[in-house]
């Protein structure tokens, strides 16, 4: 239900959703495949240190813990109520939560507005708003944070620690991002599934993320905004980069978004959302891959101050894919002699005669770690250069490991220059491992040229947003 | 240098480039970092069974083999001469090759037209053409085939066996694809780097690939076409899907393509190439990822006969990303009730009440392997359905392994229906393993929704190309 702006009591209570001292799992189950079992299992296995109170009127013990018939029977305070009971019982559960003075309620249960039960959902929302009990959901997967070993929902993994707060209406896509986090070292500060967002809305999590110490970038997956005004207001308040992906814009997608999270998109268009995100100072991603790639870069690198980007590669082909993609995205590379004639001359010392000091700078497939080091250092230190895009293509003579170590060292050495540094490493398993190692050292690294370019262009866009603030 | 059409003697001689009985490595080196050493090492380590003759006027033995001063000193026949000597010596080497009646010459050496030595390159080409000695290169990385354990060049890996013949001007991008092949199970029939393509041109390798028994799809990376007429003619002759990626279209890319492989793009534009590839009946990819994804699908699946695609997913979010992307690419999904009202009713049996029988069909995050099986089978067997796109998002209750096994079984069972089948599996390590297993069974599977949609749209495009032939 619409909000005009983020409500202070909600923003203040979100700490209980992400860092609760105690959790009542209402609808706790003894059956291992049920949500009401999975959530306790997840909390326990991932190392939650607070109290867990299973609530189940027909059980004495759940997952080895004493069960309570109702949440009001619990002796101690309850910060978070995680609700996984059938839809028609949720109302009475919420009444108990209010009576118990629970700080926040999370409703995992589906089958509300998304299947036509809008009235029931609205009734719950109004009840919670009247009683100032923030409600997250319904129809969601859960939330968590790797910094707190907190995994609350039916979520098979925790992400690795990192800079991105992911706020997602879709559960499945959120889970995909969590899986990617582990596999591809995409680090997160916290994550939350909003589902139907009946009460707590994007705006409130955006303001919470703005205050969160671990969050350096917000990544937001939207199926529909019924509180677009509040969304824009909250984005403007936040002094961190924000990446948004908006789905449900296609003809059939409009219906699918309603069937999924009861999101209403009638009367909106892609152009409408383009404008809205522009006003909000948020960067819009088109594909899921771009959403992940761009948020990682924005979470780890400073904004790009200008468009003097130098690309250094040992593969002419990856250079070509990149410069074409830069131009496709409206940010064509400049020739090195335009950016810095001195750099053009200096960098020649680090390439063979068949290399190319254009831009992309092709130091050729024979490039040694020393040549990489020299070329990168010259580019980083040149005062006319705003950012550096590096690329490693493993030829039979490329020492990928040595080049990676050099890049990590240079990145550390020149951090004080506040110039963004993005890497591409295209190839097989050794490149995947290089990417992971670079990411572990705060360098956004990608498997294809276009991904790296997307990342650099997003850093440029954020640079422009910062300038215009 | 321009050719008007593929020359028969060249096409006939390409077998000696990819399946030679004997190879002379001219410029064989005793130094492990040199191309002239790497090529012998690669041939040997990957299991080449033919004869290898090192040619080096200053060595008695190279890599444990007797070395020859000149190629004419070799007693036996030489099918392939792999040349890695400095540019100014190449001419005299080629004269020896002609004298020795070598079947084909491969010039790895760089520093020809791409650094301004066009005259030298043309002189070699004219000499080879006059003597009907096909010349591949110069300025290339090599070639090979996993079916023959043949790795000839400075190439750190062989790809896995599979359907795609990759013909690439860029060495680095080709190497990236070979690495991807191993890591992501992208199978290839053979591969070749063309470099500056002074003599042997795309058209001749296209015709060769058209005849090659293992090749089911051609993937062609182009930096510049000086023989566009011949390219179109040869594509038209080939009865297999062809995917092309063309770089060097940007302002700076035009210069970079010349500096890389001496490719000339003045006066051409992206629109020019769009037209040209359309006339050729080739499918154009924009990004490198799309190039790989689409060629894998075209190499393993039949063309899509119509636009009645049904998507089945346990993740509403991945459904939304997909249907938006289908519309973005000009092939919007139809609602299930338009495609087949019967299917809409039948498929409901395999989802909970909060699932959605729209299209994408959302069988929900609780979907069991049995529900997947039922939904997939109904969709595959419905006579109104042209193709099926499946998606697995691992929730805490998803049995990814069991679903993968079911899909492999159904794919085998319904192969005779000639309906394309594409999978998406988004998430962590278990999804990556699922993707590899699906690919090993001939099912194109991808980590993101948009990649799977790109693949399906390419199968539709190829269906249209086949219809209009």
Short mmCIF file of N, CA, C and O in Angstrom, two decimals, chain A residues 14-68:
data_model
loop_
_atom_site.label_atom_id
_atom_site.label_comp_id
_atom_site.label_asym_id
_atom_site.label_seq_id
_atom_site.Cartn_x
_atom_site.Cartn_y
_atom_site.Cartn_z
N UNK A 14 13.87 -1.37 11.25
CA UNK A 14 14.45 -2.36 10.32
C UNK A 14 15.68 -3.05 10.90
O UNK A 14 16.03 -4.15 10.49
N UNK A 15 16.32 -2.41 11.88
CA UNK A 15 17.43 -3.08 12.56
C UNK A 15 16.98 -4.42 13.17
O UNK A 15 17.77 -5.37 13.27
N UNK A 16 15.69 -4.50 13.56
CA UNK A 16 15.18 -5.76 14.14
C UNK A 16 14.94 -6.83 13.08
O UNK A 16 14.82 -8.00 13.39
N UNK A 17 14.85 -6.39 11.82
CA UNK A 17 14.72 -7.37 10.74
C UNK A 17 16.08 -7.95 10.38
O UNK A 17 16.18 -9.11 9.96
N UNK A 18 17.14 -7.15 10.54
CA UNK A 18 18.46 -7.60 10.07
C UNK A 18 19.42 -7.92 11.21
O UNK A 18 20.45 -8.55 10.99
N UNK A 19 19.08 -7.51 12.42
CA UNK A 19 19.95 -7.80 13.54
C UNK A 19 19.13 -7.99 14.82
O UNK A 19 19.33 -7.31 15.81
N UNK A 20 18.18 -8.95 14.79
CA UNK A 20 17.31 -9.14 15.96
C UNK A 20 18.03 -9.94 17.07
O UNK A 20 18.85 -10.79 16.77
N UNK A 21 17.67 -9.63 18.31
CA UNK A 21 18.23 -10.40 19.43
C UNK A 21 17.43 -11.68 19.64
O UNK A 21 17.92 -12.64 20.23
N UNK A 22 16.15 -11.67 19.19
CA UNK A 22 15.33 -12.87 19.36
C UNK A 22 14.31 -12.95 18.22
O UNK A 22 13.84 -11.93 17.72
N UNK A 23 14.02 -14.19 17.86
CA UNK A 23 13.11 -14.43 16.73
C UNK A 23 12.07 -15.47 17.12
O UNK A 23 12.41 -16.55 17.63
N UNK A 24 10.80 -15.14 16.91
CA UNK A 24 9.75 -16.16 17.01
C UNK A 24 9.43 -16.65 15.60
O UNK A 24 9.16 -15.83 14.72
N UNK A 25 9.51 -17.96 15.40
CA UNK A 25 9.13 -18.52 14.10
C UNK A 25 7.72 -19.07 14.24
O UNK A 25 7.51 -20.13 14.85
N UNK A 26 6.78 -18.33 13.71
CA UNK A 26 5.37 -18.68 13.88
C UNK A 26 4.93 -19.50 12.68
O UNK A 26 5.00 -19.05 11.54
N UNK A 27 4.54 -20.75 12.99
CA UNK A 27 4.34 -21.73 11.92
C UNK A 27 5.57 -22.62 11.82
O UNK A 27 5.83 -23.21 10.78
N UNK A 28 6.33 -22.70 12.92
CA UNK A 28 7.49 -23.59 12.98
C UNK A 28 7.03 -25.01 12.71
O UNK A 28 5.99 -25.43 13.22
N UNK A 29 7.78 -25.74 11.90
CA UNK A 29 7.32 -27.07 11.50
C UNK A 29 8.34 -28.15 11.85
O UNK A 29 9.54 -27.90 11.88
N UNK A 30 7.82 -29.37 12.09
CA UNK A 30 8.69 -30.51 12.35
C UNK A 30 9.09 -31.20 11.04
O UNK A 30 9.87 -32.13 11.03
N UNK A 31 8.48 -30.75 9.91
CA UNK A 31 8.75 -31.41 8.63
C UNK A 31 9.84 -30.68 7.86
O UNK A 31 9.73 -29.49 7.58
N UNK A 32 10.88 -31.42 7.50
CA UNK A 32 12.11 -30.82 6.99
C UNK A 32 11.97 -30.02 5.69
O UNK A 32 12.83 -29.22 5.36
N UNK A 33 10.92 -30.31 4.93
CA UNK A 33 10.78 -29.58 3.66
C UNK A 33 9.95 -28.30 3.81
O UNK A 33 9.80 -27.55 2.85
N UNK A 34 9.40 -28.07 4.99
CA UNK A 34 8.52 -26.91 5.17
C UNK A 34 9.34 -25.65 5.48
O UNK A 34 10.39 -25.71 6.13
N UNK A 35 8.80 -24.52 5.05
CA UNK A 35 9.43 -23.24 5.34
C UNK A 35 9.63 -23.07 6.85
O UNK A 35 10.69 -22.61 7.29
N UNK A 36 8.63 -23.49 7.63
CA UNK A 36 8.68 -23.34 9.08
C UNK A 36 9.75 -24.19 9.76
O UNK A 36 10.06 -24.02 10.94
N UNK A 37 10.31 -25.13 9.03
CA UNK A 37 11.47 -25.88 9.51
C UNK A 37 12.75 -25.25 8.96
O UNK A 37 13.71 -25.01 9.70
N UNK A 38 12.73 -24.97 7.66
CA UNK A 38 13.92 -24.45 6.96
C UNK A 38 14.44 -23.17 7.63
O UNK A 38 15.64 -22.95 7.70
N UNK A 39 13.53 -22.33 8.08
CA UNK A 39 14.00 -21.06 8.63
C UNK A 39 14.78 -21.27 9.93
O UNK A 39 15.83 -20.65 10.14
N UNK A 40 14.32 -22.20 10.76
CA UNK A 40 15.05 -22.49 12.01
C UNK A 40 16.38 -23.17 11.68
O UNK A 40 17.43 -22.84 12.25
N UNK A 41 16.32 -24.09 10.74
CA UNK A 41 17.55 -24.77 10.32
C UNK A 41 18.57 -23.77 9.79
O UNK A 41 19.75 -23.80 10.15
N UNK A 42 18.10 -22.85 8.94
CA UNK A 42 19.00 -21.83 8.36
C UNK A 42 19.61 -20.94 9.42
O UNK A 42 20.82 -20.70 9.43
N UNK A 43 18.78 -20.45 10.33
CA UNK A 43 19.28 -19.60 11.42
C UNK A 43 20.36 -20.32 12.20
O UNK A 43 21.44 -19.78 12.47
N UNK A 44 20.06 -21.57 12.56
CA UNK A 44 20.97 -22.35 13.40
C UNK A 44 22.27 -22.68 12.66
O UNK A 44 23.37 -22.41 13.15
N UNK A 45 22.12 -23.24 11.46
CA UNK A 45 23.31 -23.71 10.75
C UNK A 45 24.26 -22.58 10.36
O UNK A 45 25.46 -22.78 10.29
N UNK A 46 23.72 -21.42 10.06
CA UNK A 46 24.58 -20.32 9.63
C UNK A 46 25.13 -19.52 10.81
O UNK A 46 25.90 -18.58 10.60
N UNK A 47 24.71 -19.87 12.03
CA UNK A 47 25.41 -19.31 13.19
C UNK A 47 24.70 -18.15 13.88
O UNK A 47 25.36 -17.33 14.54
N UNK A 48 23.39 -18.10 13.78
CA UNK A 48 22.66 -17.04 14.49
C UNK A 48 22.85 -17.21 16.00
O UNK A 48 22.70 -18.30 16.53
N UNK A 49 23.20 -16.10 16.68
CA UNK A 49 23.56 -16.20 18.09
C UNK A 49 22.41 -15.83 19.04
O UNK A 49 22.52 -16.04 20.26
N UNK A 50 21.33 -15.26 18.52
CA UNK A 50 20.23 -14.84 19.39
C UNK A 50 19.31 -16.00 19.76
O UNK A 50 19.60 -17.17 19.52
N UNK A 51 18.18 -15.64 20.37
CA UNK A 51 17.21 -16.64 20.78
C UNK A 51 16.26 -16.98 19.63
O UNK A 51 15.85 -16.09 18.88
N UNK A 52 15.91 -18.26 19.52
CA UNK A 52 14.91 -18.70 18.53
C UNK A 52 13.76 -19.36 19.28
O UNK A 52 13.97 -20.30 20.07
N UNK A 53 12.55 -18.87 19.06
CA UNK A 53 11.36 -19.44 19.71
C UNK A 53 10.42 -20.01 18.66
O UNK A 53 9.73 -19.27 17.97
N UNK A 54 10.36 -21.35 18.54
CA UNK A 54 9.37 -21.93 17.61
C UNK A 54 7.96 -21.75 18.18
O UNK A 54 7.75 -21.93 19.37
N UNK A 55 7.03 -21.37 17.30
CA UNK A 55 5.63 -21.25 17.71
C UNK A 55 4.81 -22.22 16.87
O UNK A 55 4.81 -22.15 15.63
N UNK A 56 4.17 -23.17 17.56
CA UNK A 56 3.37 -24.20 16.88
C UNK A 56 2.42 -24.77 17.90
O UNK A 56 2.86 -25.39 18.89
N UNK A 57 1.12 -24.59 17.73
CA UNK A 57 0.16 -25.01 18.75
C UNK A 57 0.08 -26.52 18.94
O UNK A 57 -0.43 -26.99 19.96
N UNK A 58 0.62 -27.29 17.98
CA UNK A 58 0.48 -28.74 18.08
C UNK A 58 1.79 -29.46 18.38
O UNK A 58 1.88 -30.68 18.29
N UNK A 59 2.86 -28.71 18.70
CA UNK A 59 4.15 -29.36 18.94
C UNK A 59 4.73 -28.98 20.30
O UNK A 59 4.47 -27.89 20.81
N UNK A 60 5.45 -29.87 20.89
CA UNK A 60 6.14 -29.56 22.15
C UNK A 60 7.56 -29.08 21.84
O UNK A 60 8.08 -28.16 22.47
N UNK A 61 8.19 -29.76 20.87
CA UNK A 61 9.54 -29.39 20.45
C UNK A 61 9.60 -29.28 18.92
O UNK A 61 8.97 -30.07 18.23
N UNK A 62 10.36 -28.29 18.44
CA UNK A 62 10.65 -28.20 17.01
C UNK A 62 12.15 -27.96 16.87
O UNK A 62 12.71 -27.07 17.52
N UNK A 63 12.80 -28.79 16.03
CA UNK A 63 14.24 -28.64 15.79
C UNK A 63 14.98 -28.61 17.13
O UNK A 63 15.92 -27.83 17.34
N UNK A 64 14.54 -29.46 18.08
CA UNK A 64 15.20 -29.58 19.38
C UNK A 64 14.97 -28.42 20.33
O UNK A 64 15.63 -28.30 21.36
N UNK A 65 14.06 -27.53 19.99
CA UNK A 65 13.79 -26.39 20.87
C UNK A 65 12.36 -26.47 21.37
O UNK A 65 11.47 -26.92 20.66
N UNK A 66 12.16 -25.94 22.57
CA UNK A 66 10.82 -25.89 23.16
C UNK A 66 9.90 -25.04 22.26
O UNK A 66 10.28 -23.94 21.85
N UNK A 67 8.72 -25.56 21.97
CA UNK A 67 7.77 -24.81 21.13
C UNK A 67 6.70 -24.15 22.00
O UNK A 67 6.36 -24.64 23.08
N UNK A 68 6.22 -23.01 21.49
CA UNK A 68 5.16 -22.25 22.19
C UNK A 68 3.88 -22.32 21.38
O UNK A 68 3.92 -22.38 20.14
#
